[in-house]
Coordinates of C-alpha atoms in Angstrom, one line a residue:
M1 CA 0.0 0.0 0.0
S2 CA 1.3 3.5 -0.8
L3 CA 0.4 6.3 1.6
K4 CA 1.5 9.9 1.3
Q5 CA 1.0 11.0 4.9
F6 CA -0.1 9.6 8.2
T7 CA -1.3 11.4 11.3
D8 CA 2.1 11.4 13.0
Y9 CA 4.7 10.1 10.6
Q10 CA 5.1 10.7 6.9
C11 CA 5.8 7.6 4.8
N12 CA 5.9 6.8 1.1
E13 CA 5.8 3.0 0.4
Q14 CA 5.1 1.2 3.6
L15 CA 2.4 1.3 6.3
I16 CA 3.8 2.2 9.7
S17 CA 2.3 3.0 13.1
P18 CA 1.2 6.6 13.5
F19 CA 2.5 6.5 17.1
L20 CA 4.9 4.5 19.2
S21 CA 3.1 3.0 22.1
P22 CA 3.9 0.1 24.5
N23 CA 0.7 -1.9 24.8
H24 CA 0.4 -3.8 28.1
N25 CA -2.0 -6.6 27.5
A26 CA -3.0 -9.4 29.7
E27 CA -5.5 -12.1 28.8
R28 CA -6.2 -15.2 30.9
V29 CA -8.7 -18.0 30.6
I30 CA -9.2 -20.4 33.5
K31 CA -11.4 -23.5 33.5
T32 CA -12.0 -25.5 36.6
I33 CA -13.9 -28.7 37.4
N34 CA -15.1 -27.9 40.9
I35 CA -17.2 -31.1 41.5
D36 CA -17.3 -34.2 39.4
T37 CA -19.4 -37.1 40.7
K38 CA -21.6 -39.7 39.1
Q39 CA -24.8 -37.6 39.7
F40 CA -23.5 -34.0 40.1
T41 CA -20.9 -32.0 38.2
W42 CA -20.0 -28.3 38.4
S43 CA -17.5 -26.5 36.2
T44 CA -16.4 -22.9 35.9
T45 CA -14.8 -20.9 33.1
V46 CA -13.4 -17.4 33.8
N47 CA -11.8 -15.1 31.2
F48 CA -10.1 -11.8 32.0
T49 CA -8.6 -9.2 29.6
H50 CA -6.7 -6.1 30.5
F51 CA -5.4 -3.5 28.0
N52 CA -3.3 -0.4 28.7
S53 CA -1.6 1.8 26.2
K54 CA 0.2 5.2 26.3
W55 CA 2.1 7.5 24.0
V56 CA 5.9 7.3 24.2
E57 CA 6.9 9.2 21.1
R58 CA 5.3 11.4 18.5
S59 CA 6.6 13.2 15.4
E60 CA 7.8 16.7 15.6
A61 CA 5.1 17.8 13.2
T62 CA 2.4 16.4 15.5
L63 CA 3.9 17.9 18.7
K64 CA 3.5 21.3 17.3
T65 CA -0.3 20.8 16.9
L66 CA -0.9 19.4 20.4
A67 CA -2.6 21.5 23.1
K68 CA -0.3 22.4 25.9
Y69 CA -2.3 20.4 28.5
V70 CA -1.7 17.2 26.6
G71 CA 1.1 15.2 28.1
L72 CA 3.7 13.5 25.8
Q73 CA 3.1 10.1 27.6
D74 CA -0.6 10.4 28.2
P75 CA -2.8 7.3 27.9
F76 CA -3.8 6.6 24.3
G77 CA -7.4 7.5 23.9
A78 CA -7.6 9.7 27.0
T79 CA -10.5 12.1 27.5
Y80 CA -9.7 15.7 28.4
G81 CA -12.0 18.1 30.2
Y82 CA -12.3 20.6 33.0
L83 CA -12.2 19.8 36.8
S84 CA -15.4 20.7 38.6
D85 CA -15.9 22.0 42.1
G86 CA -19.6 21.7 42.8
I87 CA -22.5 23.9 41.9
Y88 CA -22.6 27.6 42.4
N89 CA -25.2 28.6 45.0
P90 CA -25.3 32.3 45.7
D91 CA -27.1 31.7 49.0
K92 CA -24.1 29.8 50.5
M93 CA -21.0 31.1 48.7
A94 CA -19.4 34.0 46.9
A95 CA -19.2 33.9 43.1
P96 CA -15.8 32.5 42.0
S97 CA -13.8 35.5 40.9
W98 CA -12.3 33.6 37.9
M99 CA -15.8 33.0 36.5
P100 CA -17.3 36.5 36.0
G101 CA -20.9 36.4 35.0
I102 CA -21.5 32.8 36.3
L103 CA -25.2 32.0 36.6
S104 CA -26.7 30.6 39.8
G105 CA -26.7 26.8 39.5
E106 CA -23.9 26.5 37.0
V107 CA -21.0 24.1 37.5
I108 CA -18.0 25.7 39.2
I109 CA -14.8 25.0 37.2
K110 CA -11.4 25.0 38.9
D111 CA -8.8 27.5 37.8
I112 CA -5.7 25.5 38.0
D113 CA -3.3 26.9 35.3
G114 CA -2.6 29.6 32.8
Y115 CA -0.5 30.5 29.8
D116 CA 2.6 32.8 30.1
A117 CA 3.6 35.3 27.4
N118 CA 5.2 32.5 25.4
G119 CA 2.1 30.3 25.4
N120 CA 3.5 27.8 27.9
L121 CA 1.7 26.6 31.0
M122 CA 2.6 28.5 34.2
G123 CA 1.6 25.8 36.7
K124 CA -0.5 28.2 38.7
P125 CA -4.0 29.8 38.3
N126 CA -4.4 32.9 36.1
G127 CA -7.7 34.1 37.2
K128 CA -9.8 32.9 34.3
I129 CA -11.2 29.8 32.7
T130 CA -9.6 28.8 29.4
S131 CA -8.3 25.6 27.8
D132 CA -5.2 25.7 30.0
D133 CA -7.4 24.4 32.8
M134 CA -8.2 21.2 30.9
R135 CA -6.8 17.9 32.2
I136 CA -7.3 14.2 31.8
I137 CA -10.7 13.3 33.2
M138 CA -10.8 9.7 31.9
K139 CA -7.8 7.5 31.0
N140 CA -10.0 5.8 28.4
S141 CA -12.8 6.7 26.1
S142 CA -16.4 5.7 27.1
T143 CA -16.4 2.9 24.5
A144 CA -13.0 1.4 25.3
P145 CA -12.8 -0.2 28.8
N146 CA -9.4 -1.2 30.0
T147 CA -10.6 -4.3 31.7
T148 CA -13.3 -6.9 30.7
F149 CA -14.2 -10.3 32.2
G150 CA -16.6 -13.1 31.9
I151 CA -17.7 -15.9 34.2
G152 CA -19.6 -19.1 33.2
N153 CA -20.8 -21.8 35.4
E154 CA -22.4 -25.1 34.4
F155 CA -24.2 -27.5 36.7
R156 CA -25.6 -31.0 36.0
Y157 CA -27.6 -33.1 38.5
K158 CA -29.0 -36.3 37.1
N159 CA -31.1 -35.2 34.2
F160 CA -31.1 -31.5 35.1
D161 CA -28.7 -29.0 33.7
L162 CA -28.2 -25.3 34.6
S163 CA -25.8 -22.8 33.0
I164 CA -25.2 -19.2 34.0
F165 CA -23.0 -16.8 32.1
A166 CA -22.1 -13.2 33.2
Y167 CA -19.7 -10.6 31.9
G168 CA -18.6 -7.1 32.9
V169 CA -16.1 -4.3 32.7
F170 CA -14.3 -1.9 34.9
L171 CA -14.8 1.5 33.3
K172 CA -15.1 5.3 33.9
K173 CA -17.7 6.9 31.7
F174 CA -19.0 10.3 30.8
N175 CA -22.7 10.2 31.7
Q176 CA -24.3 11.7 28.5
D177 CA -27.7 10.4 29.7
Y178 CA -27.8 12.8 32.7
L179 CA -26.1 15.7 30.9
N180 CA -28.5 15.6 28.0
N181 CA -31.6 15.2 30.2
V182 CA -30.7 18.0 32.6
N183 CA -30.1 20.4 29.6
G184 CA -33.1 19.0 27.8
H185 CA -35.5 19.7 30.6
A186 CA -35.5 23.4 29.9
K187 CA -35.8 22.9 26.2
I188 CA -38.2 20.0 25.5
G189 CA -39.6 19.0 28.9
L190 CA -42.3 21.7 28.5
F191 CA -43.5 20.0 25.4
G192 CA -44.4 16.8 27.1
W193 CA -41.4 14.7 25.9
N194 CA -40.2 11.8 28.1
L195 CA -37.1 12.6 30.2
L196 CA -35.3 10.9 33.0
D197 CA -36.6 11.7 36.5
I198 CA -33.2 13.3 37.4
T199 CA -34.5 16.5 35.6
K200 CA -36.6 17.1 38.8
D201 CA -33.4 17.4 40.8
R202 CA -31.7 20.2 38.7
W203 CA -30.9 23.5 40.3
S204 CA -33.6 26.2 40.2
Y205 CA -34.6 29.1 42.4
D206 CA -36.8 26.9 44.5
N207 CA -34.5 23.9 44.5
T208 CA -31.1 25.3 45.5
D209 CA -29.8 22.2 47.1
A210 CA -30.2 20.1 43.9
K211 CA -27.6 17.5 42.8
Y212 CA -27.5 18.8 39.2
P213 CA -26.9 22.2 37.6
Q214 CA -29.5 24.5 36.1
A215 CA -30.4 23.9 32.5
L216 CA -30.3 27.5 31.2
S217 CA -27.6 28.5 28.7
G218 CA -25.0 30.2 30.8
P219 CA -21.5 31.6 29.9
Y220 CA -19.8 28.4 31.3
Q221 CA -22.3 25.9 30.0
S222 CA -19.8 24.4 27.6
Q223 CA -17.0 24.0 30.2
G224 CA -19.4 22.6 32.7
G225 CA -20.8 20.1 30.1
S226 CA -17.3 18.8 29.4
S227 CA -16.1 18.6 33.0
D228 CA -15.6 15.7 35.3
F229 CA -18.9 16.6 37.0
W230 CA -20.5 14.1 34.6
V231 CA -17.8 11.4 34.9
E232 CA -18.7 8.4 37.1
S233 CA -18.0 4.8 37.6
A234 CA -19.6 2.6 34.9
N235 CA -18.4 -0.7 36.3
Y236 CA -21.0 -3.4 35.7
L237 CA -21.8 -7.1 35.9
R238 CA -24.4 -8.2 33.4
I239 CA -26.1 -11.6 33.6
R240 CA -26.1 -12.6 30.0
D241 CA -27.8 -15.9 30.1
I242 CA -29.5 -18.3 32.5
T243 CA -30.7 -21.6 31.1
I244 CA -32.2 -24.5 32.9
G245 CA -33.1 -27.8 31.2
Y246 CA -34.3 -31.3 31.8
T247 CA -33.5 -34.3 29.5
L248 CA -35.9 -37.1 28.9
T249 CA -34.0 -40.2 27.8
S250 CA -35.3 -42.9 25.5
D251 CA -36.2 -45.2 28.4
M252 CA -38.3 -42.4 29.8
L253 CA -40.3 -41.9 26.6
G254 CA -42.1 -45.2 26.7
D255 CA -42.4 -47.8 24.0
Q256 CA -41.5 -45.8 20.8
N257 CA -38.7 -45.8 18.3
V258 CA -39.0 -42.1 17.1
F259 CA -37.2 -40.1 19.7
N260 CA -33.8 -40.8 21.2
K261 CA -34.0 -38.1 23.8
I262 CA -35.8 -34.8 24.3
R263 CA -34.3 -31.9 26.3
I264 CA -36.8 -29.3 27.5
Y265 CA -35.3 -25.9 28.6
A266 CA -36.1 -22.4 29.7
S267 CA -33.8 -19.5 29.1
A268 CA -33.5 -15.9 30.3
Q269 CA -31.2 -13.6 28.3
N270 CA -30.1 -10.3 29.8
P271 CA -32.4 -10.6 32.8
F272 CA -30.6 -8.0 34.9
I273 CA -27.4 -6.0 35.4
I274 CA -25.6 -5.0 38.6
T275 CA -24.1 -1.5 38.5
K276 CA -24.0 1.8 40.3
Y277 CA -24.1 3.7 37.0
R278 CA -27.0 6.1 37.0
G279 CA -27.6 6.4 33.3
I280 CA -29.8 4.3 31.1
D281 CA -27.2 1.5 30.6
P282 CA -23.4 1.5 31.1
E283 CA -23.0 -0.7 28.0
L284 CA -24.7 1.7 25.7
Q285 CA -23.1 4.9 24.3
N286 CA -26.1 7.1 25.3
F287 CA -29.8 7.0 25.7
Y288 CA -30.4 7.3 22.0
S289 CA -29.0 3.8 21.5
Y290 CA -31.4 0.9 21.0
P291 CA -31.7 -0.8 24.4
I292 CA -30.3 -4.3 25.1
V293 CA -33.3 -6.6 24.9
K294 CA -34.4 -9.0 27.6
S295 CA -35.8 -12.2 26.3
F296 CA -37.4 -15.3 27.9
I297 CA -37.4 -18.5 25.8
L298 CA -39.0 -21.9 26.2
G299 CA -37.8 -24.6 23.9
A300 CA -36.9 -28.2 23.3
N301 CA -33.9 -30.0 21.7
I302 CA -35.2 -33.2 20.1
T303 CA -32.8 -36.0 19.0
F304 CA -34.2 -38.7 16.7

């Protein structure tokens, strides 16, 4: 393949990586037979995957385009944003001097840095909120967890069988569901559209102890909407499948020569999820996504 230019390194006749990055990967699969008797067996399969990657070298051309707050060895795929410090309540605090014109109920952004005359970070506040105050708020993107795992258990007792499979991730996520619904309350809630109930706990003149900021367009709405105020743990464990069955053998089917055996089963797919994530579903990108469907199945496997 012939390429004229890549994001970081220029090349003519060969495909090369646009970055140098040590990938630290770990993948393990463990299968155990916990109990194995004539009438009862129990086996477990566990898989675990961990991925970590960071920049170690970039081309000179790319370095000139990077924002000053981007570290040369930052995690690959890091998410940058502002650091929040609660919600501005004029009844309990003075307005932050570095945020002139802030509206009541807006997210307070920390002033942590500033640019000097040469455009370099000073390492101290400069009395205003600009891009120099941005930092890593997630070491990964919302769609790329660093750690995933799965657990499967199979049980057999006489003619009964039971299998349970679950999987999950360890992940930090930007809660677009809450952000969109808090902002949306002021825009579409009045027209009777469906919204999450968290819109009732947004800041307003008669709800000054609310958990979430006001929904009006303020001078710092953009910074507040891209801050770590909306970042939360999205760790989850989802029960993917539970299946229970019973097998009728030929000697249990009476005097016939048609069926060798019949297994009758019931299955529940995606019956529930265990998570502290407050959005619609931690596995979905946002609440516009089609939801993961729960299904319940009754069936039979017939062997002739």
